[in-house]
Every structure is written in C-alpha cells, then in structure tokens.
Coordinates of N, CA and C in Angstrom, one line a residue:
M1 N -3.9 -48.0 19.4 CA -3.7 -46.7 20.1 C -2.8 -45.8 19.2
V2 N -3.2 -44.6 19.0 CA -2.5 -43.6 18.2 C -1.6 -42.8 19.1
E3 N -0.3 -42.8 18.7 CA 0.6 -42.0 19.5 C 0.4 -40.5 19.3
Q4 N 0.4 -39.7 20.4 CA 0.2 -38.3 20.2 C 1.5 -37.7 19.8
E5 N 1.4 -36.7 18.9 CA 2.5 -36.0 18.4 C 3.0 -35.1 19.6
K6 N 4.3 -35.1 19.8 CA 4.9 -34.4 20.9 C 5.1 -32.9 20.4
K7 N 4.5 -31.9 21.1 CA 4.7 -30.5 20.7 C 5.7 -29.9 21.7
T8 N 6.5 -29.0 21.1 CA 7.4 -28.2 22.0 C 7.0 -26.8 21.8
Y9 N 7.1 -26.0 22.9 CA 6.9 -24.6 22.9 C 8.1 -23.8 23.3
D10 N 8.2 -22.6 22.8 CA 9.3 -21.8 23.2 C 8.8 -20.9 24.4
W11 N 8.9 -21.5 25.6 CA 8.4 -20.8 26.8 C 9.2 -19.6 27.1
A12 N 10.5 -19.5 26.7 CA 11.3 -18.4 26.9 C 10.7 -17.1 26.3
K13 N 10.1 -17.3 25.1 CA 9.4 -16.2 24.5 C 8.4 -15.5 25.4
F14 N 7.6 -16.4 26.1 CA 6.6 -15.8 27.0 C 7.2 -15.2 28.2
D15 N 8.3 -15.8 28.7 CA 9.0 -15.3 29.9 C 9.5 -13.8 29.6
K16 N 9.8 -13.5 28.4 CA 10.3 -12.2 28.1 C 9.2 -11.1 28.3
T17 N 7.9 -11.6 28.3 CA 6.8 -10.6 28.4 C 6.3 -10.5 29.8
V18 N 6.9 -11.3 30.7 CA 6.3 -11.3 32.1 C 7.3 -10.6 33.1
D19 N 6.8 -9.8 33.9 CA 7.5 -9.2 35.0 C 7.4 -10.2 36.2
I20 N 8.3 -11.1 36.3 CA 8.2 -12.1 37.3 C 8.1 -11.6 38.7
D21 N 8.9 -10.6 39.1 CA 8.8 -10.0 40.4 C 7.5 -9.4 40.7
G22 N 7.0 -8.6 39.7 CA 5.6 -8.0 39.8 C 4.6 -9.1 39.9
L23 N 4.7 -10.2 39.2 CA 3.7 -11.2 39.2 C 3.7 -11.9 40.6
K24 N 4.9 -12.2 41.1 CA 5.0 -12.8 42.5 C 4.3 -11.9 43.5
K25 N 4.5 -10.6 43.4 CA 3.9 -9.7 44.3 C 2.3 -9.7 44.2
D26 N 1.8 -9.7 42.9 CA 0.4 -9.8 42.7 C -0.2 -11.1 43.2
I27 N 0.5 -12.2 43.1 CA 0.1 -13.5 43.6 C 0.0 -13.5 45.1
E28 N 1.0 -12.9 45.7 CA 1.1 -12.9 47.2 C -0.1 -12.0 47.7
E29 N -0.4 -10.9 47.0 CA -1.5 -10.0 47.4 C -2.8 -10.8 47.3
A30 N -3.0 -11.5 46.2 CA -4.2 -12.3 46.0 C -4.4 -13.4 47.1
E31 N -3.3 -14.1 47.4 CA -3.3 -15.1 48.5 C -3.6 -14.5 49.8
T32 N -3.1 -13.4 50.1 CA -3.3 -12.7 51.4 C -4.7 -12.1 51.5
N33 N -5.1 -11.5 50.5 CA -6.4 -10.7 50.6 C -7.6 -11.4 50.0
G34 N -7.4 -12.4 49.2 CA -8.5 -13.1 48.6 C -9.3 -12.3 47.6
D35 N -10.4 -12.7 47.2 CA -11.3 -12.0 46.3 C -11.9 -10.8 46.9
Y36 N -11.9 -9.7 46.2 CA -12.5 -8.5 46.7 C -13.9 -8.3 46.0
P37 N -14.8 -7.7 46.8 CA -16.1 -7.4 46.1 C -15.8 -6.1 45.2
D38 N -16.7 -5.9 44.2 CA -16.5 -4.8 43.3 C -16.7 -3.5 44.2
V39 N -15.9 -2.5 43.8 CA -16.0 -1.2 44.5 C -17.1 -0.5 43.8
P40 N -18.2 -0.1 44.6 CA -19.3 0.6 43.9 C -18.9 2.1 43.6
D41 N -19.8 2.8 42.9 CA -19.6 4.2 42.7 C -19.7 4.9 44.1
G42 N -19.0 6.0 44.2 CA -19.1 6.8 45.5 C -17.8 7.5 45.7
K43 N -17.7 8.1 46.9 CA -16.5 8.9 47.3 C -15.6 8.0 48.2
F44 N -14.3 8.0 47.9 CA -13.4 7.2 48.7 C -12.1 8.0 49.0
E45 N -11.6 7.8 50.2 CA -10.3 8.3 50.6 C -9.3 7.4 50.0
I46 N -8.4 7.9 49.1 CA -7.4 7.1 48.4 C -6.0 7.7 48.4
S47 N -5.1 6.8 48.0 CA -3.7 7.3 47.7 C -3.4 6.6 46.3
V48 N -2.4 7.1 45.7 CA -2.0 6.4 44.4 C -0.9 5.5 44.8
S49 N -1.1 4.2 44.4 CA 0.0 3.2 44.7 C 0.9 2.9 43.5
N50 N 0.4 3.2 42.3 CA 1.2 3.0 41.1 C 0.6 3.9 40.0
M51 N 1.5 4.4 39.2 CA 1.1 5.2 38.0 C 2.1 5.2 37.0
E52 N 1.7 4.9 35.7 CA 2.7 4.8 34.7 C 2.0 4.9 33.3
L53 N 2.7 5.1 32.3 CA 2.2 5.1 30.9 C 2.5 3.7 30.4
G54 N 1.5 3.0 30.0 CA 1.7 1.6 29.5 C 1.0 1.5 28.2
K55 N 0.6 0.2 27.8 CA -0.1 -0.1 26.6 C -1.3 -0.9 26.9
S56 N -2.4 -0.6 26.2 CA -3.6 -1.4 26.4 C -3.4 -2.8 25.8
K57 N -4.3 -3.7 26.3 CA -4.2 -5.1 25.9 C -4.6 -5.2 24.4
I58 N -3.9 -6.1 23.7 CA -4.2 -6.4 22.3 C -5.3 -7.4 22.3
K59 N -6.3 -7.1 21.6 CA -7.5 -8.0 21.5 C -7.3 -9.1 20.5
D60 N -8.2 -10.1 20.5 CA -8.1 -11.2 19.5 C -8.2 -10.7 18.1
D61 N -8.9 -9.6 17.9 CA -9.0 -9.1 16.5 C -7.8 -8.2 16.1
G62 N -6.8 -8.1 16.9 CA -5.6 -7.4 16.6 C -5.7 -5.9 17.0
S63 N -6.8 -5.4 17.4 CA -6.9 -4.0 17.8 C -6.3 -3.9 19.3
G64 N -6.1 -2.7 19.7 CA -5.6 -2.4 21.0 C -4.1 -2.2 20.9
G65 N -3.4 -2.3 22.0 CA -2.0 -2.0 22.1 C -1.7 -0.5 22.0
D66 N -2.7 0.3 22.4 CA -2.5 1.7 22.3 C -1.9 2.2 23.7
P67 N -1.3 3.4 23.6 CA -0.8 4.0 24.9 C -1.9 4.2 25.9
M68 N -1.6 4.0 27.2 CA -2.6 4.1 28.2 C -2.0 4.6 29.5
L69 N -2.7 5.6 30.1 CA -2.3 6.1 31.4 C -2.9 5.1 32.4
K70 N -2.1 4.4 33.2 CA -2.5 3.4 34.1 C -2.3 3.9 35.6
I71 N -3.4 4.0 36.3 CA -3.2 4.5 37.7 C -3.9 3.5 38.6
Q72 N -3.2 3.1 39.7 CA -3.8 2.2 40.7 C -4.0 3.1 42.0
F73 N -5.3 3.2 42.4 CA -5.6 3.9 43.6 C -5.9 2.9 44.7
E74 N -5.4 3.2 45.9 CA -5.7 2.3 47.0 C -6.6 3.0 48.0
I75 N -7.7 2.3 48.3 CA -8.7 2.9 49.3 C -8.1 2.8 50.7
L76 N -8.2 3.9 51.4 CA -7.5 4.0 52.7 C -8.4 3.9 53.9
A77 N -9.7 4.0 53.7 CA -10.6 3.9 54.9 C -11.9 3.3 54.4
G78 N -12.7 2.9 55.5 CA -14.1 2.4 55.2 C -14.1 1.0 54.9
E79 N -15.3 0.6 54.4 CA -15.6 -0.8 54.1 C -14.7 -1.4 53.1
Y80 N -14.2 -0.6 52.2 CA -13.4 -1.1 51.1 C -11.9 -0.9 51.3
K81 N -11.5 -0.6 52.5 CA -10.1 -0.3 52.8 C -9.2 -1.4 52.3
G82 N -8.1 -1.0 51.6 CA -7.1 -1.9 51.1 C -7.4 -2.3 49.7
Q83 N -8.6 -2.1 49.2 CA -8.9 -2.5 47.8 C -8.4 -1.4 46.8
K84 N -8.3 -1.9 45.6 CA -7.7 -1.0 44.5 C -8.9 -0.6 43.6
I85 N -8.7 0.6 43.1 CA -9.5 1.2 42.0 C -8.5 1.4 40.8
F86 N -8.9 0.9 39.7 CA -8.0 1.0 38.5 C -8.5 2.0 37.5
Y87 N -7.7 3.0 37.1 CA -8.0 3.9 36.1 C -7.1 3.5 34.9
N88 N -7.7 3.3 33.7 CA -7.0 3.0 32.5 C -7.4 4.0 31.4
G89 N -6.7 5.0 31.2 CA -7.0 6.1 30.3 C -6.3 5.8 28.9
V90 N -7.0 5.1 28.0 CA -6.5 4.7 26.7 C -6.4 6.0 25.9
M91 N -5.3 6.1 25.1 CA -5.2 7.2 24.1 C -4.9 6.5 22.8
Q92 N -5.8 6.8 21.8 CA -5.7 6.1 20.5 C -5.3 7.1 19.4
P93 N -4.0 7.2 19.2 CA -3.5 8.2 18.2 C -4.1 8.0 16.8
G94 N -4.6 6.8 16.5 CA -5.1 6.6 15.2 C -6.6 6.9 15.1
N95 N -7.2 7.4 16.2 CA -8.6 7.7 16.2 C -8.8 9.2 16.3
D96 N -8.9 9.9 15.1 CA -8.9 11.3 15.1 C -10.1 11.9 15.9
K97 N -11.2 11.2 16.0 CA -12.4 11.7 16.7 C -12.2 11.7 18.2
A98 N -11.4 10.7 18.7 CA -11.3 10.5 20.2 C -10.0 10.9 20.8
F99 N -8.9 10.9 20.0 CA -7.6 11.1 20.6 C -7.5 12.4 21.5
G100 N -7.9 13.5 20.9 CA -7.8 14.8 21.7 C -8.6 14.7 23.0
F101 N -9.8 14.2 23.0 CA -10.6 14.1 24.2 C -9.9 13.1 25.2
Q102 N -9.4 12.0 24.7 CA -8.7 11.1 25.6 C -7.5 11.7 26.3
V103 N -6.7 12.4 25.6 CA -5.6 13.1 26.2 C -6.0 14.1 27.2
H104 N -7.1 14.9 26.8 CA -7.6 15.9 27.7 C -8.1 15.3 29.0
K105 N -8.8 14.2 29.0 CA -9.3 13.5 30.2 C -8.1 13.1 31.1
N106 N -7.1 12.5 30.5 CA -5.9 12.1 31.2 C -5.2 13.4 31.8
N107 N -5.1 14.4 31.0 CA -4.4 15.6 31.5 C -5.2 16.2 32.7
E108 N -6.5 16.2 32.6 CA -7.3 16.8 33.7 C -7.1 15.9 35.0
L109 N -7.0 14.6 34.9 CA -6.8 13.8 36.1 C -5.4 14.0 36.7
L110 N -4.4 14.1 35.8 CA -3.1 14.3 36.2 C -3.0 15.7 36.9
R111 N -3.6 16.7 36.4 CA -3.6 18.1 37.0 C -4.2 18.0 38.4
S112 N -5.3 17.3 38.5 CA -6.0 17.3 39.8 C -5.1 16.5 40.9
L113 N -4.5 15.4 40.4 CA -3.6 14.7 41.3 C -2.4 15.4 41.8
W114 N -1.9 16.3 40.9 CA -0.6 17.0 41.2 C -0.9 18.4 41.7
D115 N -2.2 18.8 41.7 CA -2.6 20.2 42.1 C -1.8 21.2 41.2
A116 N -1.9 20.9 39.9 CA -1.1 21.6 38.9 C -1.9 22.6 38.1
E117 N -1.2 23.6 37.6 CA -1.8 24.6 36.7 C -1.9 23.9 35.4
H118 N -2.8 24.6 34.5 CA -3.0 24.0 33.2 C -1.7 23.8 32.4
D119 N -0.8 24.8 32.4 CA 0.4 24.7 31.6 C 1.4 23.7 32.2
E120 N 1.2 23.2 33.4 CA 2.2 22.3 34.0 C 2.0 20.9 33.5
V121 N 0.8 20.6 33.0 CA 0.5 19.2 32.4 C 0.1 19.4 31.0
D122 N 0.9 19.0 30.1 CA 0.7 19.2 28.7 C 1.2 18.0 27.9
F123 N 0.6 17.7 26.8 CA 1.0 16.6 26.0 C 1.9 17.1 24.8
N124 N 3.1 16.7 24.8 CA 4.1 17.1 23.8 C 4.8 15.9 23.2
G125 N 4.0 14.8 23.0 CA 4.6 13.6 22.5 C 4.6 12.6 23.6
F126 N 4.6 11.3 23.3 CA 4.5 10.2 24.3 C 5.8 10.1 25.1
K127 N 7.0 10.3 24.6 CA 8.2 10.2 25.4 C 8.1 11.3 26.5
D128 N 7.8 12.5 26.1 CA 7.7 13.6 27.2 C 6.6 13.3 28.1
Y129 N 5.5 12.8 27.6 CA 4.3 12.5 28.5 C 4.7 11.4 29.5
N130 N 5.4 10.4 29.1 CA 5.9 9.3 30.0 C 6.8 9.9 31.1
D131 N 7.7 10.8 30.7 CA 8.6 11.4 31.7 C 7.7 12.2 32.7
L132 N 6.7 13.0 32.2 CA 5.9 13.8 33.1 C 5.1 12.9 34.0
V133 N 4.5 11.8 33.5 CA 3.7 10.9 34.4 C 4.6 10.3 35.4
L134 N 5.8 9.9 35.1 CA 6.8 9.3 36.1 C 7.2 10.3 37.1
D135 N 7.4 11.6 36.7 CA 7.7 12.7 37.7 C 6.6 12.9 38.6
I136 N 5.4 13.0 38.1 CA 4.2 13.2 39.0 C 4.1 12.0 40.0
A137 N 4.2 10.8 39.4 CA 4.0 9.6 40.2 C 5.1 9.6 41.4
E138 N 6.3 9.9 41.0 CA 7.4 9.9 42.0 C 7.0 10.8 43.2
E139 N 6.6 12.0 42.9 CA 6.3 13.0 43.9 C 5.1 12.6 44.8
I140 N 4.0 12.2 44.1 CA 2.8 12.0 44.9 C 2.8 10.6 45.7
I141 N 3.6 9.7 45.1 CA 3.7 8.4 45.9 C 4.7 8.5 47.0
E142 N 5.9 9.1 46.7 CA 6.9 9.2 47.8 C 6.4 10.1 48.9
D143 N 5.7 11.2 48.5 CA 5.3 12.1 49.6 C 4.0 11.8 50.2
K144 N 3.4 10.6 49.7 CA 2.2 10.0 50.3 C 1.0 11.0 50.3
W145 N 0.8 11.6 49.1 CA -0.4 12.4 48.9 C -1.7 11.6 49.0
N146 N -2.7 12.1 49.7 CA -4.0 11.4 49.9 C -5.1 12.3 49.3
Y147 N -6.1 11.7 48.8 CA -7.2 12.4 48.1 C -8.6 11.8 48.5
V148 N -9.6 12.6 48.1 CA -10.9 12.0 48.0 C -11.2 11.9 46.5
L149 N -11.5 10.7 46.1 CA -11.8 10.3 44.7 C -13.3 10.0 44.6
E150 N -14.0 10.6 43.6 CA -15.4 10.3 43.4 C -15.4 9.4 42.1
K151 N -15.9 8.2 42.3 CA -16.0 7.2 41.2 C -17.5 7.2 40.8
G152 N -17.7 7.3 39.5 CA -19.1 7.3 39.1 C -19.2 6.8 37.7
K153 N -20.3 7.1 37.0 CA -20.6 6.6 35.6 C -21.1 7.8 34.8
N154 N -20.7 7.9 33.5 CA -21.2 8.9 32.7 C -22.5 8.4 32.0
K155 N -23.1 9.3 31.1 CA -24.3 8.9 30.4 C -24.2 7.6 29.6
G156 N -23.0 7.3 29.1 CA -22.8 6.1 28.3 C -22.5 4.9 29.1
G157 N -22.5 5.0 30.5 CA -22.2 3.9 31.3 C -20.7 3.6 31.6
Y158 N -19.9 4.5 31.1 CA -18.4 4.4 31.4 C -18.1 4.9 32.7
D159 N -17.1 4.3 33.4 CA -16.6 4.8 34.7 C -16.0 6.2 34.6
T160 N -16.3 7.0 35.6 CA -15.6 8.4 35.7 C -14.9 8.4 37.0
Y161 N -13.8 9.2 37.0 CA -13.0 9.4 38.2 C -12.7 10.9 38.3
E162 N -13.0 11.4 39.5 CA -12.7 12.8 39.7 C -12.1 13.0 41.1
I163 N -10.9 13.7 41.2 CA -10.3 14.0 42.5 C -11.1 15.2 43.0
V164 N -11.8 15.1 44.1 CA -12.6 16.2 44.6 C -11.9 16.9 45.7
E165 N -10.9 16.3 46.3 CA -10.2 17.0 47.4 C -8.8 16.4 47.5
I166 N -7.8 17.2 47.8 CA -6.5 16.8 48.2 C -6.4 16.9 49.7
L167 N -6.1 15.8 50.4 CA -6.1 15.8 51.9 C -4.7 16.1 52.4
D168 N -4.7 16.7 53.6 CA -3.4 17.1 54.2 C -2.8 15.8 54.8

C-alpha cells in the first residue's frame, strides 16, 4: 500500500476573497426559498434590492475581471414574486469596439432607474462612476422605488432590460 502524500492548502487565502456574512445570507435564502424556475421574458413589477459596481468573473483562460454594473431586481408581484432578476453590465476598457456602447447601455439603465436627465448620469472614470452608482442605489433602495421592468432578448439572443414605468 502506497502512502498518500499529505497536501496542505492555505485556506486563509480563499477566506480573504469571501464575504462570509453575504454568503450566509445567500445560503439562508436558498434554504428558505429553494430552487426558482427561470424568469421568462416579459414585464414585471420590481424593486432594486442591490446595486453596485463590481468585477466580472475571471474565466479559465484568464479573460474577464472587467468592471461590471451589477443590479439585483426583486419581483414584487405575480407568479414569480420574490424571485430575482440579475443585470450584469460588463464594461471592457480594453475593447475599443464595445466599451463606449457598454457604458452607454449602463448609463441608460441608470438614468431610467433614477428618473434622471442625460447630464445627471455620466461616465468620468470608474471611481466617480462607482460613487454615482452607490448614490443612486442608496436613494432608490432606501426610498423603495418600484418599477415595471421589461425583460427581453435582442437579435443576438442577449438579455435586454428596460424600465418602462416608475410606479408611485
């Protein structure tokens, strides 16, 4: 019988990358709510439960890790009440062909959520953009803004998200 070599891992390194409190909340939600069916395309009454500027996942090939506008919408009524719809608006500064369009799409969504004029939502660097996103999130989440969101698909099959109405 061959003895197996004992391997040791630096688990503390992984712990630094995990939001333990956030993870516990996610686990509790999953235990309480179970698996959700996919939310189909359509119109939904929603609120924003979380919004932040984060980073996209780094893929096995090393790509990714780009800035990303992350928004969690919670469905407030109907068959899918309580379920989440996730918007992940990646912005790739290294992609000259897509970066302007990506920022534009995020700006449009932020303007519609905040009922803002064009000049109130503008990209002036990621630090300022992060502050803007957090300011908008604070107002619309604390003041419990509700919306009608239309979720669909574009010609390329990618998800689309449009705020069609701000509810009182």
